[in-house]
Structures are given as C-alpha cells and as structure tokens.
Amino acid sequence: MASIPHSQVGFFRSSASDLFGSSSDGVSGIPLKTLGRARFSQERRGFTVTAKLRKVKKHDYPWPRDPDLNVKGGPLIHLSPFKPLKEKPKPVTLDFEKPLVEIEKKILDVRKMAEKTGLDFTNQIISLEKKYQEARKDLYTHLAPIQRLSVARHPNRPTFLDHVFSITEKFVELHGDRAGYDDPAIVTGIGTIDGRSYMFMGHQKGRNTKENIQRNFGMPTPHGYRKAMRMMYYADHHGFPIVTFIDTPGAFADLRCEELGQGEAIANNLRTMFGLKVPVISIVIGEGGSGGALAIGCANKLLMLENAVFFVASPEACAAILYKSAKEAPKAAKLLKITAPELCKLRIADGIIPEPLGGAHQDPAWTSQQIKFAINKTMDELTKMDTEMLLKHRMRKFRKIGKVKEGVPIDPIKKVNMKKKELIDLRPINLELEAEIEKLKKQILKAKESSTTPSEVALTQMIEKLEKEVDHEYAEAAKTMGLNDKLKKLREEFSIASEDEPTDPVLIDKIEKLKNEFNQGLSAAPNYGRLKYKLDLLKEFSKTKSLSNAAPLKQEVNKKFQEVMDRPDIKEKIEVLKALVQNSGASSFGDLDQELKDRVVEMKQGIEMEMINALKSIGLDAEVVKSNTKAFSEKTPLSLVRSKVDNLNGEINKKIEDIVNSSDLKNMIESLKLELAKAAKTPNPESKSKIESLEQQIKQKLSKALSSPELKRKHESLKAEISEVVESPAGSPENLKQDRLKHQESRVEINVGTNSSFA
C-alpha cells in the first residue's frame, strides 16, 4: 500500500493524547496541563482584559454511583474525555531488541568519553551509529511471527483513540448499549476525515496499568458488542461509512459474561455486519484475537498494520493445547500464520499499512497519517459500488476464504506439513465372510492340483453373498456422494413408465447422466477400496464357476467331434482328397484348379453338417458362422492392380499440389479471385475476358505439368495390366464374386444358454 511522506512538522514523535488540547485558533501543540494554567491577555488603549481558566465542580448525576458491582467507581467514570497522560510512558525494551540496546550503550559511552577527555571520537561514533542503523533495519525487516506478536503487544503502542484523534478533524464519542451499561473496552463515535463523516468503533486498551484495569485490557463484555451493534444500525440508518479498529486479545470470558450472553452478542454482530448497506473497513492496529476481533471485523476490506497480528487463538493457548507447553509458542506462532504478509497471501487480509522502523510506537503520528491515507483510498473504491454490489462484495470476500480446488496438484512445500493419508482398509468388514472366502480358495486350489472340480454349491452360495456385499457397498458409496435422492427419484419415474411403451429418451438421458456422475465420483468414495476388493473376488469366483461348468461340456463336444472324424466313410473321403491335392503339386489353396477347390469346399461343408447333427443329439444349438477374412496369398489380381492405381493417384495429387504451391500459379489464382470479386459487384465484358484468360492460363500450366513422360509411361503400363485382368476368365467380376463366396472361411458356433459359447 502506498504511503504518505514522513512529516517532521507538528506530529513528530507525539501521540494524539499529547496534542488533544490543540486549537485551530493559532494555539498548536500546547498540552492541556499548560493550557489550564495559562492567562490570555491583550493590551488596548492603556487597559488590560484578563481571563483566567478556573476549575468548576463536577455535575452531580441523579443515578447511584455504583449500579454495577463489576465496575469500581461506576460506569460514569468512563464518560470523561480521553486525556493526555500526566507522565510520559517509560521506554520498554523487548527481548529481541537487546543487541540494539548494547550498541546504544556503546555510543553513549564513547560520547561521555569524548566529553570528559576532550578528544575527537567523531569517526567512531559515526561508525557505531551506522552499525546501529544497519542492525536495526536488518532486525525489523526479518522479524519472526512471535517477535511481531511482541511488537503488536508493546505497552507503548498507540491505541484506538490515539489514532482517531490524530486522523479526524472532529470526533464525538457515543456511549452506552441502551441496556444499562457502557463497556469501556469498546469505544464508538462519529468523526470526520477530510469533510467526510464516519462511524468509528474499536477496542480500546489502556496506556498504563491503571487505564488497562479500567478498560479491562481491551477485552469487551457483551455490553460492548451490543453497543457496537447499536452504532452499526445507527450508521446504516444515516448512511455513515463504518471504520472499525481491532486491538484485543479476545472477548472477556468470565462467568458473568457467559451468563449475559457473550456468544449470542458476538453472533448477532456477525449477522448484522453482513447485512449493513454502507461500506465497512476494519483495521487491525494491534492484536486481533478470536471471535472478539471478528465481532467487529466482518468488513468489505480488512487492513492490517505492518506489525499487527490476527489469530483464532493466541500462540500461547495453541501451544498449550497442541504441545502441552506454552514454551512452544514460537513454533505455534509460525504454524498459525498470524502476520500481515502471510494473511494477505491467504486472502484473509486485503492490505498492509506501513509502520515506522521499530513499530508504531516509534512515531505514532506518522502511523496515524498512514491509516488516514489507507481509509481515504479504500473508501474511494468502496463508495463507487451500489448497495447490492457492496453486499455481494462482502459476502464473496468471506466465501473465498479457505476454498479448496480438487484435482489440482498440491504444492510440495505445503505437502510436507500435511497429515499423511491413512491407508484404506481393503479387507471386507464381515470377518465370517472373509473366513469363508479363504476356505473356498483352498478348495479351488486343491481341485486344480487333483484335476477335479470344486463344489458347485459352495461356489454358487459364495457368489450370491458377494453380490449382496457389492450391492451394499455401491449403496454406501451412493450415500456418501449424496446421490440417494436422485436415485430414488429415478426409480419412481422408471416404475411409473409403462412396460408396453418404449422408455422415454429423457429418462434414459437422466439415467446415463447419473451413471456417469456416480462412476466419476466412485474412486473418491471412502469405501472404494472395499468395493474394489469384493468386485475382484466376485469376478474371480464367477470365472471359476464358468470354467468348472464348461469343462465337462468341452470334453463331450471334443468326444463327439472325434467320433465324427473317426467314421470310416469320412476318413476315406479325407484320404482321397489329400492324395489329389498332393498330386496336383499346388503349394497353397489359391494354386489349386477350380474343380479341386470345389471338392475341398464340399468336403468341409459335409463335415460341418455332420458335426452340427452330432451336437444337436446332445441338446446343443449349433450354426455355421461365415467369416469374411482372407489370407494374403489369396488376393486377386484385381486387388493388386487397385493398389497400383492408388499409388499413381497419389503421385498425380502430389504433382498437382507442388504446382499449386508454386509462386506463378499462386499469383494467377489470387488475380482470378480478385477479378471474380470485381465481376460480382460490377459485371462487364472486359472483366469476363480477363477471367477466361486467367482460367485458360491456369489450365495450361496444370496440363503441362501433368503431361510429363514418366507419368505417361506409368499410366500406359497400368492400363495394359487392367485390361489383362479384365479379359482373363478368372478376373471377370462374376468369377471373382463366386470365388469369394466359395472360399470364405467358416466356423461352427455352439450357443450354450445365453452367456457361454465355444468355437
């Protein structure tokens, strides 16, 4: 985020509380304490007019001093304005800043020595100061999360009211939740920045021990959140944009607060903020803890100071829960990702407001001006949106937090810290079923070794059980994927459909869509491992059963085939045919003469018919299934000639392509296109003659290229081959057709029931 220049005038190293007594009438930067003792005088024509500020008695309020026993001194003690501290806060050194303190001490010692001895130590002092600045810069640009937490909790860090009085021209504090109490931990009020009115609200911590006790260390009670909600409704009604400042360790969680409805008050605030029709900006100026921070943090934009932190639980609490020791807080702080840069990466925070080197307490006024600049810039952006867009913007900001994209590879750095995926239990849930499966597997193995068949009854029973288990697993998978309602609805629609009429295409489409959706999400189902395991078992046992049923049938078929082949008349015919084939001297079926081919085919058909009759005698249906496949050696001369024709066509096409791609012909074609376009718009005899001339030139170019001697020779040779094939008796279309029909391969297919077949 852009920053404004560091101003040294007026605000240098001064908090808002020190400048609260400033006036626009020329009196600037004068503390209230000094102002109270001052006399204003003016001499005019020999006499003096003098006015002295004097103390007045406090107004006595009609209600009792202590209506609430939890607040010492009563609620009216907090109605006094925010006053400057009587004493300046003492400097506090954090643990990680101790190396810088040592360098500061060395610089002071060298200066004292120079004063005492009168010697010149300028070079040494400059060197030490340079070293100090480098060390300071290096330290604060590489702070660990736990160190940033220490800076956010710094006792001298400027509070909400310090910032508000610095950035506003006017500010009026509004008190009370209209239910009997004014929580001092949350301050609300209306103020103006550059002429624009805002509703400000935020957590207010104390600047010393006394104030911290009065403000309850910035931890609100239910009254504070109800006061904030009342002001939100007020701002929404009057159209004031809302700016909230977050700086709390969390909501106050004592018994009294729980009895008064702490959780309900926070929940109401969350709901209310999402319905506000005015722009809302939240700024984390210190630490934002848990629901206590979120109760005024549901904004369109969440901004954070550079050293601010935002967390769901403090690192100390997290370490105590996870590691059973608060000493592990640095480790927990790193894992929680509580700093502004990390939260911006996660898109929880929307921007970072810079701080001076060393933290906001080093220059509170400059930090306040950075906040003012950020508010103006962000509010300019939000005020351009209409109400509907503003509400959607706020909703989408929180909806996109924590979004997970499925199917995207996990970043290897993130994957290291992720919990390892638990192994899926692939065993069936039913232990009795598992024992039965093992027993049946042993029976099958024993049957294979002894060449016997396993028990068919046991196999059938196991298949039935596995089918039930698989159906159950499918139902569980559908339930986890949330498809039960769709499945139930489809079943009802299918049951209503009439059996006589064809199924509605819309219903078929719905079934297909549901099937695809189920198949796509099945692998992600928790019980997918068990389902796959049981499906594999079911396939294995079904295959075993089919093989065990097929073995006796196969033996019987083979026996019948052997009986047919052993018949004396068939044996005699086969021997005669073998002798004729050997005497012919042919090396393949294609070389045989036509008469012998016919006899071979006739013999084959006779054996097939005998085999069909034999199979029918044992109750099997059989039929001859013809195949259109042909061996390479049986290719006809015409098919060989066809391949040569294809090759010649390929050469001619390539030649044409080369000619078309040449520059001369391309230019001619482009010219022809232009002339055609002109003729379409304004036809005239001149354009027609040009078109005819160009067409004639293109044709001549093509014919000249295609009339090459090589192509002519190939064409003449191919014509001669085609004429020879057509003139030969074997090459006539009728003979080729008969030959193809006669010499088709065939096989006998035996259908057993609906699921088995043997060839």
Short mmCIF file of N, CA, C and O in Angstrom, two decimals, residues 605-693:
data_model
loop_
_atom_site.label_atom_id
_atom_site.label_comp_id
_atom_site.label_asym_id
_atom_site.label_seq_id
_atom_site.Cartn_x
_atom_site.Cartn_y
_atom_site.Cartn_z
N GLN A 605 -17.86 -78.61 -45.96
CA GLN A 605 -19.27 -78.37 -45.61
C GLN A 605 -19.94 -79.65 -45.12
O GLN A 605 -20.77 -79.62 -44.21
N GLY A 606 -19.57 -80.79 -45.72
CA GLY A 606 -20.14 -82.07 -45.29
C GLY A 606 -19.76 -82.40 -43.86
O GLY A 606 -20.60 -82.85 -43.06
N ILE A 607 -18.48 -82.16 -43.49
CA ILE A 607 -18.02 -82.42 -42.10
C ILE A 607 -18.75 -81.50 -41.13
O ILE A 607 -19.13 -81.90 -40.03
N GLU A 608 -18.95 -80.24 -41.53
CA GLU A 608 -19.65 -79.29 -40.66
C GLU A 608 -21.08 -79.74 -40.39
O GLU A 608 -21.57 -79.65 -39.25
N MET A 609 -21.77 -80.22 -41.41
CA MET A 609 -23.15 -80.68 -41.24
C MET A 609 -23.22 -81.89 -40.32
O MET A 609 -24.11 -82.00 -39.48
N GLU A 610 -22.27 -82.82 -40.49
CA GLU A 610 -22.23 -84.00 -39.61
C GLU A 610 -21.99 -83.57 -38.16
O GLU A 610 -22.59 -84.11 -37.23
N MET A 611 -21.12 -82.59 -37.96
CA MET A 611 -20.81 -82.09 -36.61
C MET A 611 -22.03 -81.41 -35.98
O MET A 611 -22.31 -81.58 -34.79
N ILE A 612 -22.77 -80.67 -36.78
CA ILE A 612 -23.98 -79.99 -36.28
C ILE A 612 -25.00 -81.02 -35.81
O ILE A 612 -25.60 -80.89 -34.74
N ASN A 613 -25.18 -82.08 -36.61
CA ASN A 613 -26.14 -83.13 -36.25
C ASN A 613 -25.72 -83.83 -34.96
O ASN A 613 -26.55 -84.15 -34.11
N ALA A 614 -24.41 -84.05 -34.80
CA ALA A 614 -23.90 -84.72 -33.61
C ALA A 614 -24.13 -83.86 -32.37
O ALA A 614 -24.48 -84.36 -31.30
N LEU A 615 -23.93 -82.54 -32.49
CA LEU A 615 -24.12 -81.64 -31.34
C LEU A 615 -25.59 -81.50 -30.98
O LEU A 615 -25.94 -81.36 -29.80
N LYS A 616 -26.44 -81.54 -31.98
CA LYS A 616 -27.88 -81.47 -31.70
C LYS A 616 -28.36 -82.69 -30.94
O LYS A 616 -29.31 -82.61 -30.16
N SER A 617 -27.69 -83.81 -31.13
CA SER A 617 -28.08 -85.05 -30.44
C SER A 617 -27.85 -84.96 -28.94
O SER A 617 -28.45 -85.69 -28.17
N ILE A 618 -26.92 -84.05 -28.51
CA ILE A 618 -26.68 -83.88 -27.06
C ILE A 618 -27.34 -82.60 -26.53
O ILE A 618 -27.01 -82.11 -25.45
N GLY A 619 -28.26 -82.02 -27.31
CA GLY A 619 -29.06 -80.88 -26.84
C GLY A 619 -28.40 -79.53 -26.99
O GLY A 619 -28.72 -78.60 -26.24
N LEU A 620 -27.47 -79.37 -27.93
CA LEU A 620 -26.80 -78.09 -28.15
C LEU A 620 -27.23 -77.50 -29.49
O LEU A 620 -27.33 -78.23 -30.48
N ASP A 621 -27.47 -76.17 -29.50
CA ASP A 621 -27.79 -75.49 -30.75
C ASP A 621 -26.49 -75.08 -31.42
O ASP A 621 -25.60 -74.50 -30.78
N ALA A 622 -26.37 -75.36 -32.71
CA ALA A 622 -25.16 -75.04 -33.46
C ALA A 622 -25.52 -74.43 -34.79
O ALA A 622 -26.55 -74.76 -35.38
N GLU A 623 -24.69 -73.52 -35.26
CA GLU A 623 -24.88 -72.92 -36.57
C GLU A 623 -23.54 -72.58 -37.18
O GLU A 623 -22.53 -72.41 -36.47
N VAL A 624 -23.48 -72.50 -38.54
CA VAL A 624 -22.24 -72.18 -39.25
C VAL A 624 -22.14 -70.66 -39.36
O VAL A 624 -23.05 -70.01 -39.88
N VAL A 625 -21.06 -70.11 -38.84
CA VAL A 625 -20.82 -68.67 -38.89
C VAL A 625 -19.74 -68.41 -39.92
O VAL A 625 -18.62 -68.90 -39.77
N LYS A 626 -20.08 -67.64 -40.98
CA LYS A 626 -19.14 -67.40 -42.07
C LYS A 626 -18.25 -66.21 -41.72
O LYS A 626 -18.68 -65.25 -41.11
N SER A 627 -17.00 -66.28 -42.14
CA SER A 627 -16.02 -65.21 -41.92
C SER A 627 -15.63 -64.58 -43.24
O SER A 627 -15.52 -65.27 -44.25
N ASN A 628 -15.45 -63.29 -43.25
CA ASN A 628 -15.09 -62.56 -44.47
C ASN A 628 -13.59 -62.36 -44.61
O ASN A 628 -13.13 -61.65 -45.49
N THR A 629 -12.80 -62.91 -43.66
CA THR A 629 -11.35 -62.73 -43.70
C THR A 629 -10.75 -63.56 -44.80
O THR A 629 -11.24 -64.63 -45.14
N LYS A 630 -9.63 -63.11 -45.37
CA LYS A 630 -8.96 -63.80 -46.48
C LYS A 630 -7.46 -63.70 -46.28
O LYS A 630 -6.96 -62.66 -45.86
N ALA A 631 -6.76 -64.75 -46.53
CA ALA A 631 -5.31 -64.75 -46.39
C ALA A 631 -4.68 -63.85 -47.43
O ALA A 631 -5.24 -63.59 -48.49
N PHE A 632 -3.48 -63.41 -47.14
CA PHE A 632 -2.77 -62.51 -48.05
C PHE A 632 -2.47 -63.19 -49.39
O PHE A 632 -2.49 -62.58 -50.45
N SER A 633 -2.21 -64.52 -49.29
CA SER A 633 -1.87 -65.27 -50.51
C SER A 633 -3.04 -65.41 -51.45
O SER A 633 -2.88 -65.72 -52.62
N GLU A 634 -4.30 -65.19 -50.94
CA GLU A 634 -5.49 -65.35 -51.77
C GLU A 634 -5.93 -64.05 -52.43
O GLU A 634 -7.03 -63.95 -52.94
N LYS A 635 -5.13 -63.02 -52.41
CA LYS A 635 -5.51 -61.75 -53.03
C LYS A 635 -5.66 -61.92 -54.53
O LYS A 635 -4.83 -62.54 -55.19
N THR A 636 -6.71 -61.35 -55.11
CA THR A 636 -6.98 -61.47 -56.54
C THR A 636 -6.08 -60.51 -57.31
O THR A 636 -5.60 -59.52 -56.75
N PRO A 637 -5.84 -60.75 -58.60
CA PRO A 637 -5.05 -59.83 -59.41
C PRO A 637 -5.64 -58.42 -59.43
O PRO A 637 -4.92 -57.44 -59.46
N LEU A 638 -6.99 -58.33 -59.38
CA LEU A 638 -7.64 -57.02 -59.43
C LEU A 638 -7.28 -56.17 -58.21
O LEU A 638 -7.09 -54.96 -58.32
N SER A 639 -7.17 -56.80 -57.03
CA SER A 639 -6.80 -56.05 -55.82
C SER A 639 -5.38 -55.53 -55.90
O SER A 639 -5.07 -54.44 -55.42
N LEU A 640 -4.48 -56.31 -56.55
CA LEU A 640 -3.10 -55.86 -56.72
C LEU A 640 -3.05 -54.66 -57.66
O LEU A 640 -2.31 -53.69 -57.43
N VAL A 641 -3.86 -54.73 -58.76
CA VAL A 641 -3.90 -53.63 -59.72
C VAL A 641 -4.45 -52.37 -59.05
O VAL A 641 -3.98 -51.25 -59.28
N ARG A 642 -5.44 -52.56 -58.15
CA ARG A 642 -6.05 -51.43 -57.46
C ARG A 642 -5.03 -50.67 -56.61
O ARG A 642 -5.05 -49.44 -56.55
N SER A 643 -4.14 -51.40 -55.96
CA SER A 643 -3.10 -50.74 -55.15
C SER A 643 -2.18 -49.91 -56.03
O SER A 643 -1.75 -48.81 -55.64
N LYS A 644 -1.89 -50.41 -57.26
CA LYS A 644 -1.04 -49.65 -58.17
C LYS A 644 -1.75 -48.37 -58.63
O LYS A 644 -1.13 -47.31 -58.77
N VAL A 645 -3.07 -48.48 -58.86
CA VAL A 645 -3.86 -47.29 -59.25
C VAL A 645 -3.81 -46.24 -58.14
O VAL A 645 -3.65 -45.04 -58.40
N ASP A 646 -3.95 -46.69 -56.91
CA ASP A 646 -3.89 -45.77 -55.76
C ASP A 646 -2.55 -45.06 -55.69
O ASP A 646 -2.47 -43.86 -55.40
N ASN A 647 -1.47 -45.82 -55.94
CA ASN A 647 -0.12 -45.22 -55.90
C ASN A 647 0.02 -44.14 -56.97
O ASN A 647 0.59 -43.07 -56.72
N LEU A 648 -0.49 -44.46 -58.20
CA LEU A 648 -0.40 -43.48 -59.29
C LEU A 648 -1.21 -42.23 -58.98
O LEU A 648 -0.77 -41.10 -59.24
N ASN A 649 -2.40 -42.40 -58.40
CA ASN A 649 -3.22 -41.25 -57.99
C ASN A 649 -2.50 -40.38 -56.97
O ASN A 649 -2.59 -39.15 -57.00
N GLY A 650 -1.81 -41.05 -56.05
CA GLY A 650 -1.04 -40.31 -55.05
C GLY A 650 0.04 -39.46 -55.68
O GLY A 650 0.25 -38.30 -55.30
N GLU A 651 0.75 -40.02 -56.67
CA GLU A 651 1.80 -39.27 -57.36
C GLU A 651 1.21 -38.07 -58.10
O GLU A 651 1.78 -36.97 -58.09
N ILE A 652 0.07 -38.30 -58.79
CA ILE A 652 -0.57 -37.21 -59.54
C ILE A 652 -1.01 -36.08 -58.59
O ILE A 652 -0.80 -34.90 -58.87
N ASN A 653 -1.60 -36.45 -57.44
CA ASN A 653 -2.05 -35.44 -56.46
C ASN A 653 -0.88 -34.64 -55.91
O ASN A 653 -0.99 -33.42 -55.71
N LYS A 654 0.24 -35.33 -55.67
CA LYS A 654 1.43 -34.63 -55.16
C LYS A 654 1.95 -33.64 -56.18
O LYS A 654 2.36 -32.52 -55.85
N LYS A 655 1.94 -34.07 -57.47
CA LYS A 655 2.40 -33.20 -58.54
C LYS A 655 1.53 -31.95 -58.63
O LYS A 655 2.02 -30.82 -58.75
N ILE A 656 0.19 -32.17 -58.54
CA ILE A 656 -0.75 -31.03 -58.60
C ILE A 656 -0.51 -30.08 -57.43
O ILE A 656 -0.53 -28.86 -57.58
N GLU A 657 -0.28 -30.66 -56.24
CA GLU A 657 -0.05 -29.83 -55.04
C GLU A 657 1.20 -28.98 -55.18
O GLU A 657 1.22 -27.80 -54.83
N ASP A 658 2.27 -29.57 -55.76
CA ASP A 658 3.51 -28.81 -55.96
C ASP A 658 3.31 -27.66 -56.93
O ASP A 658 3.83 -26.55 -56.74
N ILE A 659 2.51 -27.92 -57.97
CA ILE A 659 2.26 -26.88 -58.98
C ILE A 659 1.45 -25.74 -58.36
O ILE A 659 1.74 -24.55 -58.56
N VAL A 660 0.42 -26.10 -57.59
CA VAL A 660 -0.45 -25.09 -56.96
C VAL A 660 0.33 -24.22 -55.98
O VAL A 660 0.09 -23.02 -55.86
N ASN A 661 1.30 -24.82 -55.30
CA ASN A 661 2.10 -24.08 -54.32
C ASN A 661 3.17 -23.21 -54.96
O ASN A 661 3.84 -22.45 -54.26
N SER A 662 3.40 -23.36 -56.24
CA SER A 662 4.41 -22.53 -56.91
C SER A 662 3.94 -21.07 -56.96
O SER A 662 2.74 -20.78 -56.99
N SER A 663 4.91 -20.16 -56.99
CA SER A 663 4.59 -18.73 -56.89
C SER A 663 3.81 -18.23 -58.11
O SER A 663 2.88 -17.41 -57.99
N ASP A 664 4.16 -18.72 -59.32
CA ASP A 664 3.48 -18.24 -60.54
C ASP A 664 1.99 -18.56 -60.50
O ASP A 664 1.14 -17.70 -60.76
N LEU A 665 1.69 -19.83 -60.18
CA LEU A 665 0.30 -20.25 -60.17
C LEU A 665 -0.48 -19.58 -59.03
O LEU A 665 -1.67 -19.25 -59.18
N LYS A 666 0.20 -19.38 -57.88
CA LYS A 666 -0.46 -18.71 -56.75
C LYS A 666 -0.89 -17.29 -57.14
O LYS A 666 -2.00 -16.84 -56.84
N ASN A 667 0.01 -16.58 -57.84
CA ASN A 667 -0.31 -15.21 -58.28
C ASN A 667 -1.50 -15.20 -59.23
O ASN A 667 -2.36 -14.32 -59.17
N MET A 668 -1.51 -16.22 -60.15
CA MET A 668 -2.61 -16.30 -61.10
C MET A 668 -3.94 -16.55 -60.38
O MET A 668 -4.97 -15.94 -60.72
N ILE A 669 -3.92 -17.45 -59.39
CA ILE A 669 -5.14 -17.79 -58.64
C ILE A 669 -5.65 -16.56 -57.88
O ILE A 669 -6.86 -16.29 -57.83
N GLU A 670 -4.72 -15.81 -57.23
CA GLU A 670 -5.10 -14.61 -56.50
C GLU A 670 -5.72 -13.57 -57.44
O GLU A 670 -6.71 -12.91 -57.12
N SER A 671 -5.10 -13.42 -58.63
CA SER A 671 -5.65 -12.47 -59.62
C SER A 671 -7.04 -12.88 -60.06
O SER A 671 -7.94 -12.04 -60.22
N LEU A 672 -7.23 -14.21 -60.25
CA LEU A 672 -8.54 -14.72 -60.65
C LEU A 672 -9.60 -14.43 -59.58
O LEU A 672 -10.74 -14.04 -59.89
N LYS A 673 -9.21 -14.59 -58.30
CA LYS A 673 -10.14 -14.30 -57.20
C LYS A 673 -10.56 -12.83 -57.21
O LYS A 673 -11.74 -12.49 -57.02
N LEU A 674 -9.58 -11.94 -57.41
CA LEU A 674 -9.88 -10.51 -57.43
C LEU A 674 -10.83 -10.15 -58.58
O LEU A 674 -11.79 -9.37 -58.42
N GLU A 675 -10.55 -10.72 -59.76
CA GLU A 675 -11.40 -10.44 -60.92
C GLU A 675 -12.82 -10.96 -60.71
O GLU A 675 -13.80 -10.31 -61.10
N LEU A 676 -12.93 -12.16 -60.08
CA LEU A 676 -14.26 -12.71 -59.79
C LEU A 676 -15.03 -11.82 -58.82
O LEU A 676 -16.24 -11.62 -58.96
N ALA A 677 -14.31 -11.28 -57.82
CA ALA A 677 -14.95 -10.39 -56.85
C ALA A 677 -15.43 -9.10 -57.52
O ALA A 677 -16.53 -8.59 -57.24
N LYS A 678 -14.59 -8.57 -58.43
CA LYS A 678 -14.98 -7.34 -59.14
C LYS A 678 -16.18 -7.59 -60.05
O LYS A 678 -17.11 -6.78 -60.15
N ALA A 679 -16.14 -8.76 -60.72
CA ALA A 679 -17.23 -9.09 -61.65
C ALA A 679 -18.56 -9.26 -60.93
O ALA A 679 -19.62 -8.96 -61.46
N ALA A 680 -18.50 -9.77 -59.70
CA ALA A 680 -19.73 -9.96 -58.92
C ALA A 680 -20.38 -8.62 -58.59
O ALA A 680 -21.60 -8.48 -58.52
N LYS A 681 -19.52 -7.58 -58.32
CA LYS A 681 -20.05 -6.26 -57.97
C LYS A 681 -20.48 -5.47 -59.23
O LYS A 681 -21.59 -4.95 -59.30
N THR A 682 -19.56 -5.36 -60.21
CA THR A 682 -19.84 -4.60 -61.45
C THR A 682 -19.48 -5.45 -62.67
O THR A 682 -18.35 -5.39 -63.17
N PRO A 683 -20.37 -6.34 -63.13
CA PRO A 683 -20.05 -7.20 -64.28
C PRO A 683 -19.94 -6.39 -65.58
O PRO A 683 -20.77 -5.53 -65.85
N ASN A 684 -18.90 -6.67 -66.38
CA ASN A 684 -18.71 -6.04 -67.69
C ASN A 684 -17.92 -6.98 -68.60
O ASN A 684 -17.25 -7.90 -68.11
N PRO A 685 -17.96 -6.79 -69.90
CA PRO A 685 -17.28 -7.69 -70.84
C PRO A 685 -15.78 -7.77 -70.62
O PRO A 685 -15.17 -8.83 -70.79
N GLU A 686 -15.17 -6.66 -70.20
CA GLU A 686 -13.71 -6.65 -70.00
C GLU A 686 -13.30 -7.60 -68.88
O GLU A 686 -12.33 -8.37 -69.01
N SER A 687 -14.03 -7.57 -67.76
CA SER A 687 -13.70 -8.45 -66.62
C SER A 687 -13.93 -9.92 -66.98
O SER A 687 -13.16 -10.80 -66.58
N LYS A 688 -14.98 -10.20 -67.79
CA LYS A 688 -15.25 -11.58 -68.21
C LYS A 688 -14.10 -12.12 -69.06
O LYS A 688 -13.67 -13.27 -68.90
N SER A 689 -13.61 -11.30 -69.97
CA SER A 689 -12.49 -11.74 -70.82
C SER A 689 -11.23 -12.00 -70.00
O SER A 689 -10.49 -12.95 -70.24
N LYS A 690 -10.98 -11.16 -69.00
CA LYS A 690 -9.82 -11.36 -68.11
C LYS A 690 -9.94 -12.67 -67.35
O LYS A 690 -8.97 -13.42 -67.20
N ILE A 691 -11.15 -12.97 -66.85
CA ILE A 691 -11.38 -14.21 -66.09
C ILE A 691 -11.13 -15.43 -66.97
O ILE A 691 -10.45 -16.39 -66.58
N GLU A 692 -11.65 -15.39 -68.22
CA GLU A 692 -11.46 -16.52 -69.14
C GLU A 692 -9.99 -16.71 -69.47
O GLU A 692 -9.49 -17.84 -69.55
N SER A 693 -9.29 -15.60 -69.65
CA SER A 693 -7.85 -15.67 -69.97
C SER A 693 -7.06 -16.30 -68.83
O SER A 693 -6.20 -17.16 -69.04
#
